[in-house]
PDB file of C-alpha atoms and ligand atoms in Angstrom:
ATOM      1  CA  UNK A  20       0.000   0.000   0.000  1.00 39.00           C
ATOM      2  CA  UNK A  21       2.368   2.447   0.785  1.00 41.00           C
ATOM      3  CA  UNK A  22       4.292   1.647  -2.293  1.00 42.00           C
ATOM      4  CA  UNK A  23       1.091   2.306  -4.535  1.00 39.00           C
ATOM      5  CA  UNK A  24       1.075   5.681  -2.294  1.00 40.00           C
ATOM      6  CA  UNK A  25       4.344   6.487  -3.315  1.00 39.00           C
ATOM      7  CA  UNK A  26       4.182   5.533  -6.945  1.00 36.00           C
ATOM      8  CA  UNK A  27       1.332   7.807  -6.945  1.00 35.00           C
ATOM      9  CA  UNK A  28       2.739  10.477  -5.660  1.00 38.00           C
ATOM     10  CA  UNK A  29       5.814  10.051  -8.435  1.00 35.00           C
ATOM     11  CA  UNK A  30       3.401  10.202 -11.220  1.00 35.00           C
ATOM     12  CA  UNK A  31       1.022  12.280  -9.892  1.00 34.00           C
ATOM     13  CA  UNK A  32       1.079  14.864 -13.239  1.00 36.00           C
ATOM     14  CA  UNK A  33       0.299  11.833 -15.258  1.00 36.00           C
ATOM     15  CA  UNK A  34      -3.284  11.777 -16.671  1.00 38.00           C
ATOM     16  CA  UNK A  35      -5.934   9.609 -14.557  1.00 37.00           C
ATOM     17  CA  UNK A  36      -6.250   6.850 -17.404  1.00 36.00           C
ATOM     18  CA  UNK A  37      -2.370   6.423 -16.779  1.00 36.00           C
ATOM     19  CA  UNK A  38      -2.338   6.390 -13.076  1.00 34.00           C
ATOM     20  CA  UNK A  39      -5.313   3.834 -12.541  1.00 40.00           C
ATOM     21  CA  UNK A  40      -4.328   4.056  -9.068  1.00 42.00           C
ATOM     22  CA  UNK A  41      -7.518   6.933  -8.141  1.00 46.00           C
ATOM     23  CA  UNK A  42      -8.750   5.467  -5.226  1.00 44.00           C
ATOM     24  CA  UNK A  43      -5.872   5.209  -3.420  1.00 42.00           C
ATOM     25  CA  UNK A  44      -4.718   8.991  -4.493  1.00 43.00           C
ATOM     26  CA  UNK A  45      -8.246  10.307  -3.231  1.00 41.00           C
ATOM     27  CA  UNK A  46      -7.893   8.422  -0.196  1.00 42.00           C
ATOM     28  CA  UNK A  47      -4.889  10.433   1.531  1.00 43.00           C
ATOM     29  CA  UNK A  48      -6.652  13.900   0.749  1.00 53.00           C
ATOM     30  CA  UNK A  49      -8.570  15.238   2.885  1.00 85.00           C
ATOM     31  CA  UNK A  50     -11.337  16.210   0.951  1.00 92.00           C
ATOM     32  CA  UNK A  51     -11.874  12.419   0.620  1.00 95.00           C
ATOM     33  CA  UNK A  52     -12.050  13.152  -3.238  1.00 94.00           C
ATOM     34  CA  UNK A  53     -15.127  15.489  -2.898  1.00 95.00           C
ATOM     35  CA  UNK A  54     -13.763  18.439  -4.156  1.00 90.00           C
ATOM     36  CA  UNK A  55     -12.839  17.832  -7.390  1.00 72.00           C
ATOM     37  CA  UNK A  56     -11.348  21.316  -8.227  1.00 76.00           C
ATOM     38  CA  UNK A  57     -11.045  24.008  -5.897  1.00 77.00           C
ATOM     39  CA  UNK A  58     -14.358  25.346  -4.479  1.00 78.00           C
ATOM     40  CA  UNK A  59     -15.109  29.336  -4.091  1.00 76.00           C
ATOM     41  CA  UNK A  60     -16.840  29.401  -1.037  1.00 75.00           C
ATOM     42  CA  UNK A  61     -20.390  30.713  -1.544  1.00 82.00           C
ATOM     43  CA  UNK A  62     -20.286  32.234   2.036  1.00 89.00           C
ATOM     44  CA  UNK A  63     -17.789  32.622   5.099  1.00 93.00           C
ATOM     45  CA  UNK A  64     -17.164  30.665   8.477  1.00 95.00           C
ATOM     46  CA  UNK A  65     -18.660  33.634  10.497  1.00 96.00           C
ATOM     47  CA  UNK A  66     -18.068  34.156  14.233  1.00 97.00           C
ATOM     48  CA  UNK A  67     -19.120  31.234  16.431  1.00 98.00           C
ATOM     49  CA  UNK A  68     -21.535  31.901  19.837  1.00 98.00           C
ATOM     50  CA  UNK A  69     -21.654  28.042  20.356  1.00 98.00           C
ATOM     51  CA  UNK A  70     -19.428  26.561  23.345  1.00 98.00           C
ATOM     52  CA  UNK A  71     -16.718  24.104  21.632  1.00 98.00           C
ATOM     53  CA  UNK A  72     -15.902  21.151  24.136  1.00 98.00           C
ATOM     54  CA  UNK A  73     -13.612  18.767  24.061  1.00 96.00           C
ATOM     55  CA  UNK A  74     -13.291  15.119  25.472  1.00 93.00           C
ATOM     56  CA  UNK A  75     -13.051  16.938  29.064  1.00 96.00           C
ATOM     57  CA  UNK A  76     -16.945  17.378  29.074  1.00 97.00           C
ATOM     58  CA  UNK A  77     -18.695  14.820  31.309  1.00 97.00           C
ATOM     59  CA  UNK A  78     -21.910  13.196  30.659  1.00 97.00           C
ATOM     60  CA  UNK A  79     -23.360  15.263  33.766  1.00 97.00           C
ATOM     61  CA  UNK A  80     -22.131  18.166  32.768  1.00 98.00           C
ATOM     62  CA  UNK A  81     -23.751  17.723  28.938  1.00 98.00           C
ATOM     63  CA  UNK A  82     -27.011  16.759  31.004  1.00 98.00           C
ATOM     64  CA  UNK A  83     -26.792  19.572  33.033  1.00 98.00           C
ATOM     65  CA  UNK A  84     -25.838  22.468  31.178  1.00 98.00           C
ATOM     66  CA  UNK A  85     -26.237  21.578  27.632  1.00 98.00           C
ATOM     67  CA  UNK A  86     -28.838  19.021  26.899  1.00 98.00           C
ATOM     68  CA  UNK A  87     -32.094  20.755  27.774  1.00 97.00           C
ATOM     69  CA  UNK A  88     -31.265  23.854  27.276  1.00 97.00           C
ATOM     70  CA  UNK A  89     -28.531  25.193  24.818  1.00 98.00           C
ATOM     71  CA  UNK A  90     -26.525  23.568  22.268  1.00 98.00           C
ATOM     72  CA  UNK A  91     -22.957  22.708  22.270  1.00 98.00           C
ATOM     73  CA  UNK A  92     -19.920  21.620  19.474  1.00 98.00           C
ATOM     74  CA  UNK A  93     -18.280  18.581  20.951  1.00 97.00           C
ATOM     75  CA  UNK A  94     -14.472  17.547  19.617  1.00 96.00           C
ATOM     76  CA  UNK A  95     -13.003  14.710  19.226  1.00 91.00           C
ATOM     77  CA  UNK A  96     -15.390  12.500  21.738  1.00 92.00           C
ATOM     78  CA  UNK A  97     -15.477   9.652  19.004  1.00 93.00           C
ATOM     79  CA  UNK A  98     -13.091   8.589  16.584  1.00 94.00           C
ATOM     80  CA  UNK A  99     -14.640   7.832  13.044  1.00 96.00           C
ATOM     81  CA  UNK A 100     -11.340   7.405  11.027  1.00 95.00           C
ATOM     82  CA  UNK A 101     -12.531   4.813  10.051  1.00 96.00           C
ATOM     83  CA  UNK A 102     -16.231   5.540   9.212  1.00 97.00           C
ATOM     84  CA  UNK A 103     -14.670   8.275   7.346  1.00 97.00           C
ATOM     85  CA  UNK A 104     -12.198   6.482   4.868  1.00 96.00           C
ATOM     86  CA  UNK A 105     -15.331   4.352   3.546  1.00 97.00           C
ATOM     87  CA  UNK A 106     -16.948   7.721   2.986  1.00 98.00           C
ATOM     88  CA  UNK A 107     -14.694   9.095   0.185  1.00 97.00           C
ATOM     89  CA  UNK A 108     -15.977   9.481  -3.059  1.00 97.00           C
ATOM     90  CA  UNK A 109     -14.194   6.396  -4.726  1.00 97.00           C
ATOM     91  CA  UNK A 110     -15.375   4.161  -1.707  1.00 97.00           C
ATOM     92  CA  UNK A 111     -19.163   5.065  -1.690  1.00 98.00           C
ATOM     93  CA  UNK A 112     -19.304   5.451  -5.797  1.00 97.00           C
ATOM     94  CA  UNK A 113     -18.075   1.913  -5.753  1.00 97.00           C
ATOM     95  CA  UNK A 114     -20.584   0.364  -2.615  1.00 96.00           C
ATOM     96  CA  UNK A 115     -23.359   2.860  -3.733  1.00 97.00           C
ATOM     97  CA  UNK A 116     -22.796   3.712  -7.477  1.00 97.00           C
ATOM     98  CA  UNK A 117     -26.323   2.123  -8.761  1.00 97.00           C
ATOM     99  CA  UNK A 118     -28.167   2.098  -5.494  1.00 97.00           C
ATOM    100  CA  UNK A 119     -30.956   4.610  -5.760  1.00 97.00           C
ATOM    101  CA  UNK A 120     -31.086   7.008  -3.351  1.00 97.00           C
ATOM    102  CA  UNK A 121     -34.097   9.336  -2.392  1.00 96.00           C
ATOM    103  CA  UNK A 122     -33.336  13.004  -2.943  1.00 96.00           C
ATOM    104  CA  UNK A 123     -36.047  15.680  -1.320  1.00 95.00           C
ATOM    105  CA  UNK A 124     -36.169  19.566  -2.181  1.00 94.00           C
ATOM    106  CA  UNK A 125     -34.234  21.724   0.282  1.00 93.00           C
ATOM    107  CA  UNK A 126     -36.839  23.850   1.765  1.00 94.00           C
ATOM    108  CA  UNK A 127     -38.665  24.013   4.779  1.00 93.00           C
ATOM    109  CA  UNK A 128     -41.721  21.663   3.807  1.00 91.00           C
ATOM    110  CA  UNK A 129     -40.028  19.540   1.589  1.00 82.00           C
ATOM    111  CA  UNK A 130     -42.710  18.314  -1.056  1.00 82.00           C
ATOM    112  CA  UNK A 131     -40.792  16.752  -3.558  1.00 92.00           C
ATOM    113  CA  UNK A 132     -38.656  13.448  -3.533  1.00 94.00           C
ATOM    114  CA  UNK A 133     -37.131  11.797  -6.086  1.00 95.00           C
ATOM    115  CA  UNK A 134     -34.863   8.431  -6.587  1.00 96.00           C
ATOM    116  CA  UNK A 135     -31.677   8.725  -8.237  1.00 97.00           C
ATOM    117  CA  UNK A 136     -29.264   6.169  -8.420  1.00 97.00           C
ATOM    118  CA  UNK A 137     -26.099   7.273  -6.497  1.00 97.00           C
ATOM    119  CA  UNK A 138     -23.374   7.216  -9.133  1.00 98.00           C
ATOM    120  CA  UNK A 139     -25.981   9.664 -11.193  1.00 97.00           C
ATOM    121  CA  UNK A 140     -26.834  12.159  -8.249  1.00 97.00           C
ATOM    122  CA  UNK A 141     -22.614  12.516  -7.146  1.00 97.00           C
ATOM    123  CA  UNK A 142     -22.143  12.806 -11.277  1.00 96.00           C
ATOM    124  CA  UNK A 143     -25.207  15.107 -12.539  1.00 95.00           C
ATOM    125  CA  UNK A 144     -26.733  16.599  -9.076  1.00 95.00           C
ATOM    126  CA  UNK A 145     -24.067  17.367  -6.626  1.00 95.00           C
ATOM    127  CA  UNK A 146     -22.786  20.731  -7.294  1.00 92.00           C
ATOM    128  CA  UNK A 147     -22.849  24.291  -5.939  1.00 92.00           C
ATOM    129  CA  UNK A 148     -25.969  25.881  -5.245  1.00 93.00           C
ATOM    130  CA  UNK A 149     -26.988  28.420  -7.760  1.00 90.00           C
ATOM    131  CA  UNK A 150     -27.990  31.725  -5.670  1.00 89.00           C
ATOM    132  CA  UNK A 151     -31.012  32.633  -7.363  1.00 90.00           C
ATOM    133  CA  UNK A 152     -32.734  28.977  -7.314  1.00 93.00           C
ATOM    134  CA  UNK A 153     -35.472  28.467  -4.793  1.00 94.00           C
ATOM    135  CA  UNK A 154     -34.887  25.484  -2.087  1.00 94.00           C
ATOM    136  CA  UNK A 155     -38.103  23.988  -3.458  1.00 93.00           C
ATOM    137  CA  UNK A 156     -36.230  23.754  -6.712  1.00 92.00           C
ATOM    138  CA  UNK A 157     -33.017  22.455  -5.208  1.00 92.00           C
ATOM    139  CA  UNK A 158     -32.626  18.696  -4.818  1.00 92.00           C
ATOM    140  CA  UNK A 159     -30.638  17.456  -1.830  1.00 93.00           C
ATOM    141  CA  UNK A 160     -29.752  13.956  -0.486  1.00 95.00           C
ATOM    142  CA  UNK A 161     -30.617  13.919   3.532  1.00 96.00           C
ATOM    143  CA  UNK A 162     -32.253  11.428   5.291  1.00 94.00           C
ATOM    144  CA  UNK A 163     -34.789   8.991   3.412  1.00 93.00           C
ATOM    145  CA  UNK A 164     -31.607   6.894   3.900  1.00 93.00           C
ATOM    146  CA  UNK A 165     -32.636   2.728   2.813  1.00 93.00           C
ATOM    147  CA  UNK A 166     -31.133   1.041   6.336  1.00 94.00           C
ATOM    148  CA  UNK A 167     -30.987  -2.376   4.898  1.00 95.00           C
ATOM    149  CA  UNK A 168     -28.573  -1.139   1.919  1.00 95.00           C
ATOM    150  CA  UNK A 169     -26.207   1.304   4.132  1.00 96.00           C
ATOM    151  CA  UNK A 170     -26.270  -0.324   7.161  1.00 96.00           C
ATOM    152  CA  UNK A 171     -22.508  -1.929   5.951  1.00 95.00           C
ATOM    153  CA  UNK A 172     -21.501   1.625   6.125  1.00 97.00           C
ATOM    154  CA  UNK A 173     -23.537   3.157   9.400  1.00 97.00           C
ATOM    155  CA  UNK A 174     -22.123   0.074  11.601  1.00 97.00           C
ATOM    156  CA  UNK A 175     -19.126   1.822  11.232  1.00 97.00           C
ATOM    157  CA  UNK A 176     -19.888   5.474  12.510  1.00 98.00           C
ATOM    158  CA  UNK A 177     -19.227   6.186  15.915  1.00 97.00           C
ATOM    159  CA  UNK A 178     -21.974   9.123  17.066  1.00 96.00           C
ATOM    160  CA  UNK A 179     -21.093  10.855  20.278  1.00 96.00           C
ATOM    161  CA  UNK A 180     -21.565   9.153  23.421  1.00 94.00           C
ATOM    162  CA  UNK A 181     -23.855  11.066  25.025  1.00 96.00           C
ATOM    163  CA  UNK A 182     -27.486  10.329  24.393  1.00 94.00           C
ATOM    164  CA  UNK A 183     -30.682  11.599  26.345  1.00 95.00           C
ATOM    165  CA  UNK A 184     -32.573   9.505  28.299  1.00 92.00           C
ATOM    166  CA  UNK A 185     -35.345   7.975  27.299  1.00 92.00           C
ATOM    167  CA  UNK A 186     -33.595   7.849  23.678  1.00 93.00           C
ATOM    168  CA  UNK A 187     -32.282   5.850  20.720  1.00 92.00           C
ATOM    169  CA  UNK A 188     -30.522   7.592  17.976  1.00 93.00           C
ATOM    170  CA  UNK A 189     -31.395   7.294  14.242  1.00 96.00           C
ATOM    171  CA  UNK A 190     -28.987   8.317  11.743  1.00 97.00           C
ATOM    172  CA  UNK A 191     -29.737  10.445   8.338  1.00 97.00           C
ATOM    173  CA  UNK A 192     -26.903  10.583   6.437  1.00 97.00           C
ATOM    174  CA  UNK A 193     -26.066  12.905   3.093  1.00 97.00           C
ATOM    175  CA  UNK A 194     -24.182  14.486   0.828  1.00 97.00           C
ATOM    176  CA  UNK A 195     -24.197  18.032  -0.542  1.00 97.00           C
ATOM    177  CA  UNK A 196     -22.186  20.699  -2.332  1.00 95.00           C
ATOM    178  CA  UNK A 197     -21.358  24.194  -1.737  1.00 95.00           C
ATOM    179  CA  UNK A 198     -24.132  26.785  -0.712  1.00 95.00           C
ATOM    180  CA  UNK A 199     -26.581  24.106  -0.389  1.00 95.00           C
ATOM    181  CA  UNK A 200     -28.604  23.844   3.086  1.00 96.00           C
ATOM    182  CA  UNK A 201     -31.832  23.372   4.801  1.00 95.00           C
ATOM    183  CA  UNK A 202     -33.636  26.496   5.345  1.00 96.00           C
ATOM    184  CA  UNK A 203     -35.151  27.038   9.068  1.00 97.00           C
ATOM    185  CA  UNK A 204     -36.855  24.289  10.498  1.00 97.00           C
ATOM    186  CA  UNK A 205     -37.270  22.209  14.092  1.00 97.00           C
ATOM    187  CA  UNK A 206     -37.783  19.021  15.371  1.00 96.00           C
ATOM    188  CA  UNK A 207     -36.273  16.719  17.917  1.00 97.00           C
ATOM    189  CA  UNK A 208     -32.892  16.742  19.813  1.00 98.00           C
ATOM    190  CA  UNK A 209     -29.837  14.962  18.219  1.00 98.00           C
ATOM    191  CA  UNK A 210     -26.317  15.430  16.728  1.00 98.00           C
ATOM    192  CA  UNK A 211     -25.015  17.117  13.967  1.00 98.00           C
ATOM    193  CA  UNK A 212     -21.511  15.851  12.524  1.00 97.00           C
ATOM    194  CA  UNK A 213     -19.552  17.075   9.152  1.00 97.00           C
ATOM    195  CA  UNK A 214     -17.433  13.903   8.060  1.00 97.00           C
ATOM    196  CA  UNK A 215     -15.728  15.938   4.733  1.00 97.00           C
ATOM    197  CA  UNK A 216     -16.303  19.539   4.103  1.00 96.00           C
ATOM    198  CA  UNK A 217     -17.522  22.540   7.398  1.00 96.00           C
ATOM    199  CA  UNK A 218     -20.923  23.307   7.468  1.00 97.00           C
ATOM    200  CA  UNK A 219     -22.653  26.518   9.408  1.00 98.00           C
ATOM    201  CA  UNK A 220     -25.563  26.502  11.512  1.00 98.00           C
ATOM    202  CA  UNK A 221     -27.641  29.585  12.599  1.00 98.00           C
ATOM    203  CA  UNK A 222     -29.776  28.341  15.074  1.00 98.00           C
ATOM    204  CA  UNK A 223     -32.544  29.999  17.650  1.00 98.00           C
ATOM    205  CA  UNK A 224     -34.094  29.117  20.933  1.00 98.00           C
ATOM    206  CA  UNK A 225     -38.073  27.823  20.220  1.00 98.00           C
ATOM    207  CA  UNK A 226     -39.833  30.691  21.468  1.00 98.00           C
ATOM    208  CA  UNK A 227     -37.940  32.730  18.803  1.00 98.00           C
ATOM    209  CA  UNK A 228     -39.260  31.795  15.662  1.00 97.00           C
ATOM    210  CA  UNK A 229     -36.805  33.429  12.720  1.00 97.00           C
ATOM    211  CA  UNK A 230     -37.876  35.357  10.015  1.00 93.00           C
ATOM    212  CA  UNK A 231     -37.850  33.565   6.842  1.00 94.00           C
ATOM    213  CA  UNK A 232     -39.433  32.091   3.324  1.00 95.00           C
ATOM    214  CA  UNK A 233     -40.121  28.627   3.824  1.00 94.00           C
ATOM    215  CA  UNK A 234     -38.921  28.245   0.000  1.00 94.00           C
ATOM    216  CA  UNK A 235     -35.814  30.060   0.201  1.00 95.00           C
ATOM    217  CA  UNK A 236     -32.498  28.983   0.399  1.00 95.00           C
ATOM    218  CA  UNK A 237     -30.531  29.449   3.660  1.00 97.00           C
ATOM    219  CA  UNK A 238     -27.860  31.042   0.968  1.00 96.00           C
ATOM    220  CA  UNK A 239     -30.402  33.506   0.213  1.00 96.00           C
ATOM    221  CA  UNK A 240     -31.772  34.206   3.678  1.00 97.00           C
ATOM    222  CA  UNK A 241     -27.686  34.693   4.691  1.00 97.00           C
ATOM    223  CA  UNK A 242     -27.166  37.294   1.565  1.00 95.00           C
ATOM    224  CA  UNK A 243     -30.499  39.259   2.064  1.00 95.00           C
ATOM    225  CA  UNK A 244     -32.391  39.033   5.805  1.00 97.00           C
ATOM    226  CA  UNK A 245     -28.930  38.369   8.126  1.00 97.00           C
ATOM    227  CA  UNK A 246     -26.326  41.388   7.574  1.00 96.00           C
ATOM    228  CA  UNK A 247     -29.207  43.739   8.576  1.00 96.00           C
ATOM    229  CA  UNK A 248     -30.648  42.003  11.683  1.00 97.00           C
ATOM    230  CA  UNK A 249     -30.614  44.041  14.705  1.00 97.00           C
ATOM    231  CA  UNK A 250     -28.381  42.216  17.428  1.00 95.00           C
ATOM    232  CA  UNK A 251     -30.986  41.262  19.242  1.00 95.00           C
ATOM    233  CA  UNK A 252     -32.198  39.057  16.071  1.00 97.00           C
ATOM    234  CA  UNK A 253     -29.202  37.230  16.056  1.00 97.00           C
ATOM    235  CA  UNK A 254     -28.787  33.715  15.513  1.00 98.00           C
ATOM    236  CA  UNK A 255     -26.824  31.422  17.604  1.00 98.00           C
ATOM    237  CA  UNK A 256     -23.989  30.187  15.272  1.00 98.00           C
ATOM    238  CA  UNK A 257     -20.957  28.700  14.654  1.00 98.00           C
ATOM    239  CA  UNK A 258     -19.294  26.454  11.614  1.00 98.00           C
ATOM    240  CA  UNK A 259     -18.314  22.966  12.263  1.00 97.00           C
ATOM    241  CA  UNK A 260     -15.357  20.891  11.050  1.00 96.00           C
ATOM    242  CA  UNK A 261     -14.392  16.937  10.688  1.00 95.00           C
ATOM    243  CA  UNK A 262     -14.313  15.624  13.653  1.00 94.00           C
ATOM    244  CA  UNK A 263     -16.750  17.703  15.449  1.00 96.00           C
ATOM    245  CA  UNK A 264     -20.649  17.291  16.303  1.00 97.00           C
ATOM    246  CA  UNK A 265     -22.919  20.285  16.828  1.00 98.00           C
ATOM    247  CA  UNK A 266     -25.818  19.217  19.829  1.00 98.00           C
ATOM    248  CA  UNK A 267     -29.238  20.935  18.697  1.00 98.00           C
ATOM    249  CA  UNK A 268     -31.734  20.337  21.323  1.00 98.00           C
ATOM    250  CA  UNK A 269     -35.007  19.783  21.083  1.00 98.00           C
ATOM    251  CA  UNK A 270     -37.773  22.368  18.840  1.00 98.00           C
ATOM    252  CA  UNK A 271     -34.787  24.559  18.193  1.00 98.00           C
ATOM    253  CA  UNK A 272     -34.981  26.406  15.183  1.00 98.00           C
ATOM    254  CA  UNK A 273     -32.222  25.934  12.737  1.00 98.00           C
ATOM    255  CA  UNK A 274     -30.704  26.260   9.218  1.00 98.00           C
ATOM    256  CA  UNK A 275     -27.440  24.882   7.577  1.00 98.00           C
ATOM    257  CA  UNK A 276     -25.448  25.894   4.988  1.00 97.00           C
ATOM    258  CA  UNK A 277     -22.522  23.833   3.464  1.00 96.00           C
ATOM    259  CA  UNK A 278     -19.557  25.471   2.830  1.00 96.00           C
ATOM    260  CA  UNK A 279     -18.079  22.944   1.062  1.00 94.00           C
ATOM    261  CA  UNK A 280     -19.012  20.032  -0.558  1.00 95.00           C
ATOM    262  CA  UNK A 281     -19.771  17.972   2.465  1.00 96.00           C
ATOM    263  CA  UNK A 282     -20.189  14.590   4.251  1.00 98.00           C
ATOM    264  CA  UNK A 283     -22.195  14.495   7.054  1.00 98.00           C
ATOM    265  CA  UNK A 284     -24.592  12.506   9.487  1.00 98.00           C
ATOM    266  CA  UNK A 285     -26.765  13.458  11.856  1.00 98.00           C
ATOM    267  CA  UNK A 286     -27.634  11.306  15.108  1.00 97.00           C
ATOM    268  CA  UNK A 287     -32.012  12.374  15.995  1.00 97.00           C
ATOM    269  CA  UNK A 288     -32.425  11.547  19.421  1.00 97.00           C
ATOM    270  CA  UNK A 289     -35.799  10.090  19.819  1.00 91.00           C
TER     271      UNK A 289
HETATM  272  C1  NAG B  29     -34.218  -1.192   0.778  1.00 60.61           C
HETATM  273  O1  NAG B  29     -33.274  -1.987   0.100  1.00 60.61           O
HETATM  274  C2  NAG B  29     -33.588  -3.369   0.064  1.00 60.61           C
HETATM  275  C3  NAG B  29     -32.396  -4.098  -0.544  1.00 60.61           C
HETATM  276  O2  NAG B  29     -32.001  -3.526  -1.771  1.00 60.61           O
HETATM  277  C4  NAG B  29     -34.894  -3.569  -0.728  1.00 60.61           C
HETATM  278  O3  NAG B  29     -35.252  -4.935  -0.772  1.00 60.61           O
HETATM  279  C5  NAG B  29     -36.002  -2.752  -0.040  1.00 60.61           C
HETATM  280  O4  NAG B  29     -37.170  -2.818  -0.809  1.00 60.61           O
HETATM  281  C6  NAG B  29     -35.585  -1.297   0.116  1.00 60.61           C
HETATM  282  N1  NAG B  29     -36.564  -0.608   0.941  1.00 60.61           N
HETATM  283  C7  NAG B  29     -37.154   0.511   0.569  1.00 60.61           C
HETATM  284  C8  NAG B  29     -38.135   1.096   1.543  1.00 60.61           C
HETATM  285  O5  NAG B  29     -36.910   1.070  -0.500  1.00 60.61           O
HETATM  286  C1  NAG B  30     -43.366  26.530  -1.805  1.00 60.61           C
HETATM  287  O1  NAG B  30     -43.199  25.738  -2.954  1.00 60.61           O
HETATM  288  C2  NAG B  30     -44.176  24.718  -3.094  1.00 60.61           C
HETATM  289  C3  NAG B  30     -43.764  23.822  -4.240  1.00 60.61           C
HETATM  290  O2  NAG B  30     -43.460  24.587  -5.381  1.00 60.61           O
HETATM  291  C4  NAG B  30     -45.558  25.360  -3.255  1.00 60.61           C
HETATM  292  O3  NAG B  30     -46.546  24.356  -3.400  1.00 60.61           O
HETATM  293  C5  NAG B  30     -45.844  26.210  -2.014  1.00 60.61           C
HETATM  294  O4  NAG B  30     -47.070  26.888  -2.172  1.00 60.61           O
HETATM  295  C6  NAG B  30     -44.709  27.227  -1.821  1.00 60.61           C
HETATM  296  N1  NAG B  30     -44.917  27.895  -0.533  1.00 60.61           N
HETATM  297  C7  NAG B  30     -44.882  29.231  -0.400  1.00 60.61           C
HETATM  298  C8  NAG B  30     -45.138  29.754   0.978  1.00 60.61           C
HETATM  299  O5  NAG B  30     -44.617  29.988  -1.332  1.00 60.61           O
END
C-alpha cells in the first residue's frame, strides 16, 4: 500500500487513465475526493456563539448544562477514522454507485422526492448551489436513507456518546455541495456531525421563531435578511469541522449551509 502511495505520488502529473491508481490517491486527501477542483466558497465561516468542548466534558455536565437547554460543538469525543475512509468518493461510488437514493427539495416543507441512483446524483446533481434557485427547486440527499442497503456503512460510525434519556438515535446521512442547506426548520434533539467539508448553523431558541421564506435557500436568507438584523435578532452560530458534532436540542430552530461540498450525518435523538 504504501508503495502504490508512493508511486502515486511520483506520477502524480500523469493523466488519470495512466495512473489507474484513483482510489488510493483520493484516499490520503482530505477532501476524501469530494472536491474535485477548488471550491469558491459561496459564504464565510462567520463568528461562532456556540461553546466548543472537548473530550473533558462529562456526561453530567452535557445533562446539566447543555442538553435541555442550549446547544454545544463537541471535539473529538469519538473517533470515526474509520467511518470516514469508507466515505470518500471512490469508496461510496463503488458500494453505492447504482443504489438509488431518495433526494427531497431543500426547503422548509419539503414536497418533492425523487430516486436517483447514487453514481448519477454525485455525477449530474451534486454541485454548488446556484444563488437565485429556490430550495423547493433544489434537490438534496438527507435522510430517506434505505437502512438495509447502508447499514454496511452506518455500523461503522461512531456518534457521540452522550445520548438523552429515554432515547435511541437514528442516523440520516447525506451528501451536498457548496451553498446548499436546509432552510429554518425544528424538530427533535440529536447530533449534527460534518465527516468531509464545514458546514454553518444559525440556530434559535423555540420561542424565537426566525424570520424567513419557507422556499428560500438558507444562501439567500444569509445574503439578504442576516447582515441587517438588529443584534438582538441574532442567531446562535458557529461552523463545524471533521471531527466535530454540533448538539441541537429539542424544537430549536435551525438552518445549515454547506460550505463545502460535504459529508455528514446526523444522530435524531428520539
Ligand atoms: C431497501 O433496500 C432493500 C435491498 O435492496 C430492498 O429490498 C427494499 O425494498 C428497500 N426498501 C425501501 C423502503 O426502498
Ligand atoms: C413553496 O413551494 C411549493 C412547491 O413549489 C408550493 O406548493 C408552495 O405553495 C410554496 N410555498 C410558499 C409559501 O410559497
Amino acid at each position: 500500500m504504501e508503495r502504490l502511495l508512493a508511486i502515486c505520488l511520483l506520477f502524480g502529473s500523469l493523466p488519470a487513465e495512466t495512473r489507474g491508481l484513483d482510489a488510493e490517491t483520493e484516499l490520503t486527501t482530505s477532501d476524501g475526493g469530494w472536491v474535485s477542483s477548488p471550491e469558491s466558497s459561496l459564504a464565510e465561516e462567520g463568528p461562532c456563539s456556540i461553546a466548543i468542548r472537548d473530550q473533558s466534558l462529562t456526561y453530567s455536565e452535557f445533562i446539566e448544562e447543555y442538553a435541555y437547554s442550549k446547544p454545544v460543538i463537541v471535539r473529538g469525543l469519538s473517533d470515526n477514522t474509520k467511518f470516514r475512509f469508507l466515505c470518500s468518493k471512490a469508496a461510496l461510488l463503488q458500494h453505492y454507485g447504482p443504489r438509488l437514493v431518495r433526494l427531497s427539495t431543500a426547503n422548509t416543507y419539503s414536497y418533492r422526492k425523487v430516486d436517483v441512483p447514487f453514481q448519477e446524483f454525485v455525477e449530474r446533481l451534486l454541485r454548488p448551489q446556484s444563488p437565485d434557485t429556490l430550495g423547493s427547486d433544489t434537490l438534496y440527499f438527507f435522510g430517506d436513507n434505505n437502512f438495509t442497503e447502508w447499514h454496511s456503512l452506518f455500523q461503522h460510525y461512531r456518534p457521540p456518546p452522550y445520548a438523552l434519556p429515554h432515547t435511541s438515535g437514528a442516523y440520516s446521512f447525506g451528501i451536498a455541495g457548496p451553498g446548499t442547506g436546509v432552510p429554518f426548520h425544528w424538530h427533535g434533539p440529536g447530533y449534527s456531525e460534518v465527516i468531509y467539508g464545514r458546514k454553518r448553523w444559525f440556530l434559535y431558541p423555540p420561542e424565537k421563531e426566525p424570520h424567513f421564506h419557507p422556499n428560500r435557500t438558507t444562501l439567500s436568507w444569509l445574503t439578504d435578511t442576516y447582515p441587517s438584523l438588529p443584534p438582538d435578532e441574532r442567531p446562535v452560530e458557529c461552523t463545524i469541522r471533521p471531527g466535530e458534532a454540533l448538539y441541537f436540542p429539542d424544537h430549536w430552530w435551525h438552518a445549515t449551509l454547506n460550505l463545502d461540498t460535504s459529508v455528514f450525518i446526523s444522530t435524531f435523538l428520539g
